């Protein structure tokens, strides 16, 4: 989905999201109880009943955790409002102990979010020069936590008026199954409304020579221009679809889809857990 480039900056220390690993129960005809005595088998079955209860409790924990996160997002809101006002120049700031260097005060922090994203290992590698021209107008990124049976989160990207995008807000939503593990249910993007096809960084124009017709030898060559998809950060808003019946997919197709989903989710989590709460550290 994205192209890789050299990484640019070591990440600030943050608490990583811990995703536990679980044994694979799909081992074909293998019988894990074979060779165990009847007494041990009974105790293993008793343990599985305990595990079922633990899994149900873990599901409830995930639901309650999402509610708590949503509650604290409301508390973070005023701080992120203050940050946005400083970045965009809506708020004045103290002089601190910074000596005057004679430069003109721009009254804002230019390219704040573009720089923060570019400096992030997981994301910066996917931002092309054409993407950067659009992301210069990015004014804020926020998160909404989804609560209820289907946990997850939504990322919101707020743009100032610009010559590229008509959208004022771009959204990316991650819906997860109410499961112990992180199981994607649905990743949702949004339509991108470009002011002009030439402004769309997700496609590139390829000039191709038109094959000469018979009897036209020596004629002046003619060319046609074709549009084709290309690597872009904005492909992030057009995520891979999760099929209703993944078991019907070929193994190589399933592996490719899982890799895409994993990469997509890692980028989303990085923005949620690292970029948004620690943006100034990524900027500097």
Short mmCIF file of C-alpha atoms in Angstrom, two decimals, residues 13 17 29 123 153 161 185 192 206 229-230 277:
data_model
loop_
_atom_site.label_atom_id
_atom_site.label_comp_id
_atom_site.label_asym_id
_atom_site.label_seq_id
_atom_site.Cartn_x
_atom_site.Cartn_y
_atom_site.Cartn_z
CA UNK A 13 9.87 6.74 24.40
CA UNK A 17 0.36 -1.12 22.84
CA UNK A 29 -6.07 -33.46 12.90
CA UNK A 123 4.83 7.21 8.91
CA UNK A 153 -11.06 4.49 17.28
CA UNK A 161 -8.30 26.01 3.10
CA UNK A 185 -13.73 -5.92 11.85
CA UNK A 192 -10.98 12.46 -1.09
CA UNK A 206 2.15 8.56 -17.52
CA UNK A 229 -2.29 4.75 -9.05
CA UNK A 230 0.94 5.57 -7.27
CA UNK A 277 -0.22 12.87 22.35
#
